[in-house]
Amino acid sequence: MQRAAKCALRLDISRAFCPSNVRNCGAVNRVNGSVSCRRYSVLPPPRDEEEKAMLDSMLRVDHAGEYGANRIYAGQMAVLGRTQTGPLIQHMWDQEKMHLERFNEILGEHRVRPTLLLPLWNIAGFALGACTALLGKEGAMACTVAVEESISEHYNSQIRTLMEADPERYTELLQLIKEFRDDEIEHHDTGLEHDAESVPGYLLLKTAIQAGCKAAIYISQRI
Amino acid sequence: MAALIRGLRAGRALRGLGGVAVQGTRSTQCSNVRRGFHRAALLRLASDSKSDTSVPPPSYHEVHTAGESSSSSAQGESSEDAQPNTSFQDQSGEHSEDYETEEQLQVRILTAALEFVPQHGWNMEAITAGAETLGLSSASTGMFNNGAGDLVLHFVAQCNAQLTETLAEQNNQVQLGQAESKKTGEFLKDAVEMRLRMLVPYIDTWPQAMSILLLPHNIPDSLKHLSTMVDDIWYYAGDRSTDVNWYTRRAALTGIYNTTELVMVQDSSPDFEETWAFLDNRIKDVVNMANTAKQVQATGEAVVQGLMGAAITLKNLTGMNQRR
């Protein structure tokens, strides 16, 4: 009980002093001795095997998603980096990098196995980003819109699952996912603002990309 | 003593389902044995609560037959199965000292049986001998459907738990600053050696145990034990990787552990010196490979940067490098 209170206090203090986009609370609190409340811990200690498996697969697919998004933006930057949309894509990429950092921390801390298909998502993401960027700025924005829509839908369904299960227990995790979902929706809206819909074959492209994302999510949850 | 336990158990039968507590620690049994056990325990408690406390406490024959009849009528029990699992969790940790679950009893029998393994080997005879030292009849071994497999898996789980405890303790010491942290190679070597040394009292019969672990119906459990052990060792060695390295490291350590185990089984040198030398060499190999891989990657990156530089120079020279 006291430990939980101390954790909460540490959490509040670290939130107050660290700006919200610098999530180094883990590094800051690393020195505090005992095992159970060493740092700002997003997950509750698992109650049984089933819960651990569910949380594992959720975090695994989220990590794979952020990794893929990272590579997609890298591909887009490789083609469009030196054009006028370069800074915009770079900004969105930086936010994805932060998300990935955060998930890397969580996976390491909670001993979650990453998906075996990461090398595949590496190549596929980069290829997708580069190919859509070759269609021009509108193509890149259309790809962003499609992917971000998939990811925010996916985060929403995770939020729903957690809320249905036990919102009190998963408060920090819910907060994290909500924050990331809001970022992804922002990217989605940015893409729409920058003429995503004016790419020829927009609907076809969007449907194809979203189908690919759904398949990737399905596989990464399991493998 | 056992009769006293049984008497108390009958007396507490009115506590109902909630009284059956599950150990919070990692299961040391095959999950299907545990499930069969829960069903048997439920049936017994149900029958106890229905009948009066004046009925003599059930013998292990009854438990065994109850277990068998419950496993044969598995369909009807499935609804019962879903509920007891959740109630066990609510009650976890809340067991009185006098009341013992079937799982705890199994653990006690198997632990006692380990003493007789050097003499009888990994089979039902050892389990029977173990049960007899606890004052139970030899018929109580009927609860072990998998027989030798149960015994070996129990031993493996026990060793892994001990290893994890020691590693966690060492980790704690390092965190508190009371001990130096070891380099990865040294840490792995010490951990594997510590784990393999636990086999020393049973080394003569270990080939039999290894072949039991390779039986098809034991493979899922033995693989699970092996993979959790390797994961634990890497976790305490400090691995927090979240990419393909997660897999390559664990695969490498699994290979090292298995081959060293095989070497140990036919090693006749004093205190298994040859085994530890073999282990040392394998770990050095893996560490070298990791270093080489890092170097290759660094070289590759440098080469790519050089090529990019050359390409940009060319683009500059030909005037292609304009902002669009």
Coordinates of C-alpha atoms in Angstrom, one line a residue:
Chain A
M1 CA 0.0 0.0 0.0
Q2 CA 2.7 2.4 1.0
R3 CA 4.7 1.4 -2.0
A4 CA 1.8 2.1 -4.3
A5 CA 1.5 5.6 -2.7
K6 CA 5.2 6.2 -3.1
C7 CA 5.0 5.1 -6.8
A8 CA 2.1 7.4 -7.4
L9 CA 4.0 10.3 -5.7
R10 CA 7.1 9.6 -7.8
L11 CA 4.9 9.4 -10.9
D12 CA 3.3 12.8 -10.1
I13 CA 6.6 14.5 -9.4
S14 CA 8.2 13.0 -12.5
R15 CA 5.3 14.2 -14.6
A16 CA 5.5 17.7 -13.2
F17 CA 9.2 18.1 -13.9
C18 CA 9.6 16.1 -17.1
P19 CA 7.9 17.6 -20.1
S20 CA 5.4 15.2 -21.5
N21 CA 7.4 14.4 -24.6
V22 CA 10.5 13.4 -22.6
R23 CA 9.6 10.1 -21.1
N24 CA 12.8 9.3 -19.4
C25 CA 11.2 8.6 -16.1
G26 CA 12.5 5.0 -16.4
A27 CA 16.1 6.3 -16.5
V28 CA 15.6 8.8 -13.7
N29 CA 14.2 6.3 -11.3
R30 CA 16.6 3.5 -12.1
V31 CA 18.6 3.8 -9.0
N32 CA 15.8 3.2 -6.5
G33 CA 16.5 -0.2 -5.0
S34 CA 13.6 -2.6 -4.6
V35 CA 12.2 -4.7 -7.4
S36 CA 8.5 -4.0 -7.3
C37 CA 8.4 -0.2 -7.6
R38 CA 11.7 0.8 -9.2
R39 CA 10.3 3.1 -11.7
Y40 CA 7.2 4.4 -13.4
S41 CA 5.6 1.2 -14.3
V42 CA 2.9 1.1 -16.9
L43 CA 1.6 -2.3 -16.3
P44 CA 0.2 -3.8 -13.1
P45 CA 2.0 -6.9 -11.9
P46 CA 0.3 -9.8 -13.7
R47 CA -2.3 -11.6 -11.8
D48 CA -2.2 -14.9 -13.8
E49 CA -1.0 -16.4 -17.0
E50 CA -4.0 -15.3 -19.1
E51 CA -3.6 -11.7 -18.2
K52 CA 0.1 -11.8 -18.9
A53 CA -0.6 -13.4 -22.3
M54 CA -3.2 -10.8 -23.2
L55 CA -1.0 -7.9 -22.2
D56 CA 2.0 -9.5 -23.9
S57 CA 0.2 -9.8 -27.2
M58 CA -1.2 -6.3 -26.9
L59 CA 2.3 -4.8 -26.3
R60 CA 3.9 -6.9 -28.9
V61 CA 1.5 -5.8 -31.6
D62 CA 1.8 -2.1 -30.5
H63 CA 5.5 -2.3 -30.6
A64 CA 5.4 -3.9 -34.0
G65 CA 3.0 -1.2 -35.2
E66 CA 5.2 1.7 -34.0
Y67 CA 8.3 0.0 -35.5
G68 CA 6.5 -0.4 -38.8
A69 CA 5.3 3.3 -38.7
N70 CA 8.9 4.3 -38.0
R71 CA 10.1 2.5 -41.1
I72 CA 7.3 3.9 -43.2
Y73 CA 8.3 7.4 -42.4
A74 CA 11.9 6.5 -43.0
G75 CA 11.0 5.3 -46.4
Q76 CA 9.0 8.5 -47.1
M77 CA 11.9 10.7 -45.9
A78 CA 14.3 8.8 -48.1
V79 CA 12.3 9.9 -51.2
L80 CA 10.8 13.2 -50.1
G81 CA 13.3 14.3 -47.5
R82 CA 14.8 17.1 -49.6
T83 CA 11.5 18.5 -50.8
Q84 CA 9.1 21.0 -49.2
T85 CA 7.2 18.2 -47.3
G86 CA 10.5 17.0 -45.8
P87 CA 10.2 18.9 -42.5
L88 CA 6.5 17.9 -42.0
I89 CA 7.3 14.2 -42.5
Q90 CA 10.4 14.6 -40.3
H91 CA 8.2 16.0 -37.5
M92 CA 5.7 13.1 -37.7
W93 CA 8.6 10.7 -37.8
D94 CA 10.1 12.2 -34.7
Q95 CA 6.9 11.6 -32.8
E96 CA 6.8 8.0 -34.0
K97 CA 10.4 7.6 -32.8
M98 CA 9.3 8.7 -29.4
H99 CA 6.5 6.2 -29.3
L100 CA 8.9 3.4 -30.4
E101 CA 11.3 4.4 -27.6
R102 CA 8.6 4.2 -25.1
F103 CA 7.5 0.8 -26.2
N104 CA 11.0 -0.5 -26.3
E105 CA 11.3 0.5 -22.6
I106 CA 8.1 -1.2 -21.7
L107 CA 8.9 -4.4 -23.5
G108 CA 12.3 -4.6 -21.9
E109 CA 11.0 -3.9 -18.5
H110 CA 8.1 -6.3 -18.6
R111 CA 9.9 -9.1 -20.4
V112 CA 7.6 -9.1 -23.4
R113 CA 8.7 -11.0 -26.4
P114 CA 8.9 -8.9 -29.5
T115 CA 7.4 -10.2 -32.7
L116 CA 9.5 -12.6 -34.8
L117 CA 8.5 -10.8 -37.9
L118 CA 10.3 -7.5 -37.1
P119 CA 12.8 -7.8 -40.0
L120 CA 9.8 -8.3 -42.4
W121 CA 8.1 -5.2 -41.1
N122 CA 11.4 -3.4 -41.4
I123 CA 11.6 -4.1 -45.1
A124 CA 7.9 -3.9 -45.8
G125 CA 7.5 -0.6 -44.0
F126 CA 10.4 1.0 -45.7
A127 CA 9.2 -0.2 -49.1
L128 CA 5.7 1.0 -48.5
G129 CA 6.9 4.4 -47.4
A130 CA 9.3 4.8 -50.3
C131 CA 6.8 3.5 -53.0
T132 CA 4.0 5.8 -51.9
A133 CA 6.4 8.7 -51.7
L134 CA 7.4 8.1 -55.3
L135 CA 3.7 8.9 -56.1
G136 CA 4.5 12.3 -54.8
K137 CA 3.6 14.3 -51.8
E138 CA -0.1 13.3 -52.1
G139 CA 0.8 9.7 -52.3
A140 CA 2.9 9.9 -49.1
M141 CA 0.1 11.8 -47.3
A142 CA -2.5 9.2 -48.5
C143 CA -0.3 6.4 -47.1
T144 CA 0.0 8.3 -43.8
V145 CA -3.8 8.7 -43.7
A146 CA -4.4 5.1 -44.3
V147 CA -1.8 3.8 -41.8
E148 CA -2.7 6.2 -39.1
E149 CA -6.4 5.4 -39.5
S150 CA -5.6 1.7 -39.1
I151 CA -3.4 2.3 -36.1
S152 CA -5.9 4.6 -34.3
E153 CA -8.7 2.1 -34.9
H154 CA -6.5 -0.6 -33.4
Y155 CA -5.6 1.5 -30.4
N156 CA -9.3 2.3 -29.9
S157 CA -10.1 -1.4 -29.9
Q158 CA -7.4 -2.0 -27.3
I159 CA -8.7 0.8 -25.2
R160 CA -12.1 -0.7 -25.4
T161 CA -10.8 -4.1 -24.3
L162 CA -8.9 -2.7 -21.4
M163 CA -11.9 -0.6 -20.3
E164 CA -14.2 -3.6 -20.5
A165 CA -11.7 -5.7 -18.5
D166 CA -10.8 -3.4 -15.6
P167 CA -10.2 0.4 -16.1
E168 CA -8.9 0.9 -12.6
R169 CA -6.2 -1.7 -12.9
Y170 CA -4.9 -0.5 -16.3
T171 CA -5.0 3.2 -15.7
E172 CA -1.5 4.0 -16.7
L173 CA -1.6 1.7 -19.7
L174 CA -4.8 3.2 -20.9
Q175 CA -3.4 6.7 -20.5
L176 CA -0.4 5.8 -22.6
I177 CA -2.5 4.2 -25.3
K178 CA -4.9 7.2 -25.4
E179 CA -2.0 9.6 -25.7
F180 CA -0.5 7.6 -28.6
R181 CA -3.9 7.3 -30.3
D182 CA -4.3 11.1 -30.1
D183 CA -0.9 11.5 -31.7
E184 CA -1.9 9.1 -34.5
I185 CA -5.2 10.9 -35.1
E186 CA -3.3 14.1 -35.3
H187 CA -1.0 12.6 -38.0
H188 CA -4.1 11.4 -39.8
D189 CA -5.7 14.8 -39.8
T190 CA -2.4 16.4 -41.0
G191 CA -2.3 14.0 -43.9
L192 CA -5.8 14.9 -44.9
E193 CA -5.0 18.6 -44.7
H194 CA -2.1 18.1 -47.0
D195 CA -4.0 16.9 -50.0
A196 CA -4.0 13.2 -49.3
E197 CA -7.3 12.7 -51.1
S198 CA -6.1 14.2 -54.3
V199 CA -3.8 11.3 -55.2
P200 CA -5.2 9.2 -58.2
G201 CA -6.6 6.0 -57.0
Y202 CA -6.9 7.2 -53.4
L203 CA -9.6 4.8 -52.4
L204 CA -7.9 1.8 -53.9
L205 CA -4.6 2.7 -52.3
K206 CA -6.2 3.4 -48.9
T207 CA -8.1 0.1 -48.9
A208 CA -5.0 -1.9 -50.0
I209 CA -2.8 -0.3 -47.3
Q210 CA -5.4 -0.8 -44.6
A211 CA -5.9 -4.5 -45.5
G212 CA -2.1 -4.9 -45.2
C213 CA -2.2 -3.2 -41.8
K214 CA -5.0 -5.4 -40.5
A215 CA -3.1 -8.6 -41.7
A216 CA 0.1 -7.3 -40.0
I217 CA -1.7 -6.6 -36.7
Y218 CA -3.4 -10.0 -36.8
I219 CA -0.1 -11.8 -37.4
S220 CA 2.0 -9.8 -34.9
Q221 CA -0.4 -10.5 -32.1
R222 CA 0.3 -14.2 -32.5
I223 CA 3.8 -14.5 -33.8
Chain B
M1 CA -0.3 -37.0 10.5
A2 CA -1.9 -37.7 7.2
A3 CA -5.0 -39.0 8.9
L4 CA -5.2 -35.8 11.0
I5 CA -5.0 -33.8 7.8
R6 CA -7.8 -35.8 6.2
G7 CA -9.9 -35.5 9.3
L8 CA -9.5 -31.7 9.4
R9 CA -10.2 -31.6 5.7
A10 CA -13.5 -33.4 6.1
G11 CA -14.4 -31.0 9.0
R12 CA -13.7 -28.0 6.8
A13 CA -15.7 -29.4 3.9
L14 CA -18.4 -26.8 4.5
R15 CA -16.0 -24.1 3.4
G16 CA -16.8 -25.3 0.0
L17 CA -15.0 -24.5 -3.2
G18 CA -13.4 -21.4 -1.8
G19 CA -11.3 -23.4 0.6
V20 CA -9.2 -25.0 -2.1
A21 CA -6.3 -22.6 -2.6
V22 CA -3.9 -22.6 -5.4
Q23 CA -0.2 -22.0 -4.8
G24 CA 0.8 -18.7 -6.2
T25 CA 4.1 -20.0 -7.4
R26 CA 4.6 -21.2 -10.9
S27 CA 3.0 -24.6 -11.5
T28 CA 5.4 -27.4 -11.2
Q29 CA 3.0 -29.9 -12.7
C30 CA 1.7 -30.7 -16.1
S31 CA -1.3 -28.5 -16.6
N32 CA -3.6 -31.4 -17.4
V33 CA -2.6 -33.2 -14.2
R34 CA -3.4 -30.0 -12.3
R35 CA -6.8 -29.8 -14.0
G36 CA -7.5 -33.4 -13.3
F37 CA -6.5 -32.6 -9.8
H38 CA -8.8 -29.7 -9.4
R39 CA -11.7 -31.7 -10.6
A40 CA -10.8 -34.5 -8.2
A41 CA -10.5 -32.1 -5.4
L42 CA -13.9 -30.4 -6.3
L43 CA -15.6 -33.8 -6.5
R44 CA -14.3 -34.8 -3.1
L45 CA -15.2 -31.5 -1.5
A46 CA -18.6 -31.6 -3.1
S47 CA -19.2 -35.1 -1.9
D48 CA -17.9 -34.2 1.5
S49 CA -20.2 -31.2 1.8
K50 CA -23.1 -33.3 0.7
S51 CA -22.5 -36.1 3.1
D52 CA -22.2 -35.5 6.8
T53 CA -19.0 -35.0 8.6
S54 CA -19.6 -38.4 10.3
V55 CA -18.6 -40.1 7.1
P56 CA -15.0 -41.3 7.3
P57 CA -12.6 -39.1 5.3
P58 CA -12.0 -40.3 1.7
S59 CA -9.1 -42.5 1.1
Y60 CA -6.8 -41.9 -1.8
H61 CA -8.5 -44.7 -3.6
E62 CA -11.6 -42.7 -3.7
V63 CA -9.7 -39.7 -4.8
H64 CA -8.1 -41.7 -7.6
T65 CA -11.4 -43.1 -8.8
A66 CA -13.1 -39.8 -8.4
G67 CA -10.3 -38.3 -10.5
E68 CA -10.7 -41.0 -13.2
S69 CA -14.5 -40.7 -13.3
S70 CA -14.2 -37.0 -13.5
S71 CA -11.7 -37.1 -16.4
S72 CA -13.9 -39.5 -18.3
S73 CA -16.9 -37.2 -17.8
A74 CA -14.8 -34.2 -18.8
Q75 CA -17.6 -32.7 -20.9
G76 CA -20.0 -32.3 -18.0
E77 CA -17.2 -30.8 -15.8
S78 CA -16.3 -28.1 -18.3
S79 CA -18.7 -25.6 -16.8
E80 CA -17.4 -26.3 -13.4
D81 CA -13.9 -25.9 -14.6
A82 CA -14.4 -22.3 -15.7
Q83 CA -15.6 -21.2 -12.3
P84 CA -13.1 -22.8 -10.0
N85 CA -10.2 -21.2 -11.7
T86 CA -11.4 -17.7 -10.9
S87 CA -12.3 -18.6 -7.3
F88 CA -8.8 -20.1 -6.8
Q89 CA -7.3 -16.8 -7.7
D90 CA -9.4 -14.9 -5.3
Q91 CA -8.3 -17.2 -2.6
S92 CA -4.7 -17.4 -3.6
G93 CA -2.3 -17.2 -0.7
E94 CA -5.1 -17.7 1.8
H95 CA -4.5 -21.3 2.8
S96 CA -4.3 -22.4 6.3
E97 CA -1.3 -24.5 7.3
D98 CA -3.3 -27.6 8.2
Y99 CA -5.1 -27.8 4.8
E100 CA -3.2 -29.0 1.9
T101 CA -4.1 -28.9 -1.8
E102 CA -3.6 -31.8 -4.1
E103 CA -0.9 -29.9 -5.9
Q104 CA 1.0 -29.3 -2.7
L105 CA 0.7 -33.0 -1.9
Q106 CA 2.0 -34.0 -5.3
V107 CA 4.9 -31.6 -4.9
R108 CA 5.7 -33.2 -1.5
I109 CA 5.6 -36.7 -2.9
L110 CA 7.7 -35.9 -5.9
T111 CA 10.3 -34.1 -3.8
A112 CA 10.5 -37.1 -1.5
A113 CA 10.8 -39.4 -4.5
L114 CA 13.8 -37.5 -5.8
E115 CA 15.9 -39.1 -3.0
F116 CA 15.2 -42.5 -4.4
V117 CA 16.1 -41.7 -8.0
P118 CA 19.7 -42.6 -7.9
Q119 CA 18.6 -46.0 -6.6
H120 CA 15.5 -46.7 -8.7
G121 CA 15.9 -44.4 -11.7
W122 CA 13.3 -42.0 -13.0
N123 CA 10.2 -44.1 -12.8
M124 CA 7.1 -45.0 -10.7
E125 CA 9.2 -47.1 -8.2
A126 CA 11.0 -43.9 -7.1
I127 CA 7.6 -42.2 -6.7
T128 CA 6.2 -45.1 -4.7
A129 CA 9.2 -45.1 -2.4
G130 CA 8.8 -41.4 -2.0
A131 CA 5.1 -41.7 -1.1
E132 CA 6.0 -44.4 1.4
T133 CA 8.5 -42.2 3.2
L134 CA 5.7 -39.7 3.7
G135 CA 3.5 -42.4 5.2
L136 CA 1.1 -42.7 2.3
S137 CA 0.1 -45.9 0.7
S138 CA 1.7 -46.9 -2.6
A139 CA -1.7 -46.6 -4.3
S140 CA -1.4 -42.8 -3.9
T141 CA 1.0 -42.9 -6.9
G142 CA -2.1 -43.5 -9.0
M143 CA -2.6 -39.7 -9.1
F144 CA 0.5 -39.4 -11.3
N145 CA -0.8 -40.1 -14.8
N146 CA 2.4 -39.3 -16.4
G147 CA 4.6 -41.2 -13.9
A148 CA 8.2 -40.7 -14.7
G149 CA 7.5 -37.6 -16.8
D150 CA 5.9 -35.9 -13.8
L151 CA 9.0 -36.7 -11.7
V152 CA 11.4 -35.4 -14.2
L153 CA 9.4 -32.2 -15.0
H154 CA 9.0 -31.6 -11.3
F155 CA 12.8 -31.8 -10.8
V156 CA 13.4 -29.5 -13.8
A157 CA 10.9 -27.0 -12.5
Q158 CA 12.5 -27.1 -9.1
C159 CA 16.0 -26.5 -10.4
N160 CA 14.8 -23.7 -12.6
A161 CA 13.0 -22.0 -9.7
Q162 CA 16.2 -22.3 -7.6
L163 CA 18.3 -20.8 -10.4
T164 CA 15.9 -17.9 -10.8
E165 CA 15.9 -17.3 -7.1
T166 CA 19.7 -17.2 -6.9
L167 CA 19.9 -15.0 -10.0
A168 CA 17.3 -12.6 -8.6
E169 CA 19.2 -12.5 -5.3
Q170 CA 22.5 -11.7 -7.1
N171 CA 20.7 -9.1 -9.1
N172 CA 19.4 -7.5 -5.9
Q173 CA 22.9 -7.4 -4.5
V174 CA 24.2 -5.7 -7.6
Q175 CA 21.4 -3.2 -7.5
L176 CA 22.1 -2.4 -3.9
G177 CA 25.7 -1.9 -4.8
Q178 CA 26.9 -4.7 -2.6
A179 CA 28.3 -6.7 -5.5
E180 CA 30.0 -6.1 -8.8
S181 CA 28.1 -6.7 -11.9
K182 CA 29.6 -9.3 -14.2
K183 CA 30.3 -9.1 -17.9
T184 CA 27.8 -10.9 -20.0
G185 CA 30.0 -13.9 -21.0
E186 CA 31.0 -14.5 -17.4
F187 CA 27.5 -14.1 -16.2
L188 CA 26.2 -16.6 -18.7
K189 CA 28.9 -19.1 -17.9
D190 CA 28.2 -18.9 -14.1
A191 CA 24.5 -19.2 -14.6
V192 CA 24.7 -22.2 -16.8
E193 CA 27.3 -23.8 -14.6
M194 CA 25.1 -23.2 -11.5
R195 CA 22.2 -24.8 -13.2
L196 CA 24.1 -27.8 -14.5
R197 CA 25.7 -28.4 -11.2
M198 CA 22.2 -29.2 -9.8
L199 CA 22.2 -32.3 -12.0
V200 CA 25.4 -33.6 -10.4
P201 CA 23.6 -35.8 -7.7
Y202 CA 21.5 -37.4 -10.5
I203 CA 24.1 -37.5 -13.2
D204 CA 24.2 -41.2 -13.6
T205 CA 20.5 -41.5 -14.3
W206 CA 20.3 -38.2 -16.2
P207 CA 20.4 -39.8 -19.7
Q208 CA 17.2 -41.6 -18.8
A209 CA 15.6 -38.3 -17.7
M210 CA 16.7 -36.6 -20.9
S211 CA 15.1 -39.3 -23.0
I212 CA 11.9 -39.0 -20.9
L213 CA 11.8 -35.3 -21.5
L214 CA 12.1 -36.0 -25.3
L215 CA 8.9 -38.2 -25.3
P216 CA 6.3 -36.5 -27.5
H217 CA 3.8 -35.9 -24.7
N218 CA 6.5 -34.3 -22.5
I219 CA 8.0 -32.1 -25.2
P220 CA 5.7 -29.1 -24.8
D221 CA 6.3 -28.9 -21.1
S222 CA 10.0 -29.5 -21.3
L223 CA 10.4 -26.9 -24.1
K224 CA 8.4 -24.4 -22.0
H225 CA 10.7 -25.0 -19.0
L226 CA 13.8 -24.7 -21.2
S227 CA 12.6 -21.5 -22.8
T228 CA 11.6 -19.8 -19.5
M229 CA 15.0 -20.8 -18.0
V230 CA 16.9 -19.3 -20.9
D231 CA 14.7 -16.2 -20.9
D232 CA 15.4 -15.8 -17.1
I233 CA 19.1 -16.1 -17.5
W234 CA 19.2 -13.5 -20.3
Y235 CA 17.0 -11.2 -18.4
Y236 CA 19.2 -11.2 -15.4
A237 CA 22.3 -10.9 -17.6
G238 CA 20.8 -7.6 -18.6
D239 CA 19.3 -8.3 -22.0
R240 CA 16.5 -5.8 -22.8
S241 CA 16.6 -6.1 -26.5
T242 CA 13.4 -5.7 -28.5
D243 CA 14.5 -6.8 -31.9
V244 CA 15.7 -9.9 -33.6
N245 CA 18.5 -10.1 -31.1
W246 CA 16.0 -11.3 -28.6
Y247 CA 15.6 -14.5 -30.6
T248 CA 19.2 -15.0 -31.6
R249 CA 20.5 -14.6 -28.1
R250 CA 18.0 -17.1 -26.7
A251 CA 18.6 -19.6 -29.5
A252 CA 22.4 -19.3 -28.9
L253 CA 22.1 -19.9 -25.2
T254 CA 19.7 -22.8 -25.7
G255 CA 22.2 -24.4 -28.0
I256 CA 25.0 -23.8 -25.5
Y257 CA 23.0 -25.2 -22.6
N258 CA 21.9 -28.4 -24.5
T259 CA 25.3 -29.2 -25.8
T260 CA 27.0 -28.6 -22.5
E261 CA 24.4 -30.9 -20.8
L262 CA 25.2 -33.6 -23.3
V263 CA 28.9 -33.2 -22.7
M264 CA 28.4 -33.3 -18.9
V265 CA 26.5 -36.6 -19.1
Q266 CA 29.4 -38.4 -20.5
D267 CA 32.1 -36.5 -18.7
S268 CA 34.3 -38.5 -16.4
S269 CA 36.8 -35.9 -15.4
P270 CA 37.1 -34.9 -11.7
D271 CA 34.4 -32.3 -10.8
F272 CA 33.4 -32.2 -14.5
E273 CA 36.3 -29.9 -15.4
E274 CA 36.1 -30.8 -19.1
T275 CA 32.4 -29.8 -19.1
W276 CA 33.2 -26.3 -17.7
A277 CA 36.1 -25.9 -20.1
F278 CA 33.7 -26.8 -23.0
L279 CA 31.2 -24.4 -21.7
D280 CA 33.8 -21.7 -21.5
N281 CA 34.8 -22.2 -25.1
R282 CA 31.3 -22.1 -26.4
I283 CA 30.5 -18.9 -24.5
K284 CA 33.7 -17.4 -25.9
D285 CA 32.6 -18.4 -29.4
V286 CA 29.2 -16.8 -29.0
V287 CA 30.8 -13.6 -27.6
N288 CA 33.3 -13.5 -30.4
M289 CA 30.5 -13.9 -33.0
A290 CA 28.5 -11.1 -31.4
N291 CA 31.6 -8.8 -31.5
T292 CA 32.3 -9.7 -35.1
A293 CA 28.7 -9.0 -36.0
K294 CA 29.0 -5.6 -34.4
Q295 CA 32.2 -4.9 -36.3
V296 CA 30.7 -6.0 -39.5
Q297 CA 27.7 -3.7 -39.0
A298 CA 29.9 -0.8 -38.1
T299 CA 32.1 -1.4 -41.2
G300 CA 29.0 -1.7 -43.3
E301 CA 27.6 1.6 -42.0
A302 CA 30.9 3.3 -42.7
V303 CA 31.0 1.9 -46.2
V304 CA 27.4 3.1 -46.9
Q305 CA 28.3 6.5 -45.6
G306 CA 31.3 6.6 -47.9
L307 CA 29.2 5.6 -50.9
M308 CA 26.5 8.2 -50.0
G309 CA 29.3 10.8 -49.9
A310 CA 30.6 9.7 -53.3
A311 CA 27.1 9.8 -54.7
I312 CA 26.4 13.3 -53.4
T313 CA 29.7 14.6 -54.7
L314 CA 28.8 13.2 -58.1
K315 CA 25.3 14.8 -58.0
N316 CA 27.0 18.1 -57.0
L317 CA 29.4 17.9 -59.9
T318 CA 26.7 17.1 -62.4
G319 CA 24.5 19.8 -61.0
M320 CA 21.6 17.4 -60.2
N321 CA 21.5 18.3 -56.5
Q322 CA 18.9 21.1 -56.6
R323 CA 16.0 21.5 -54.3
R324 CA 12.8 20.7 -56.2

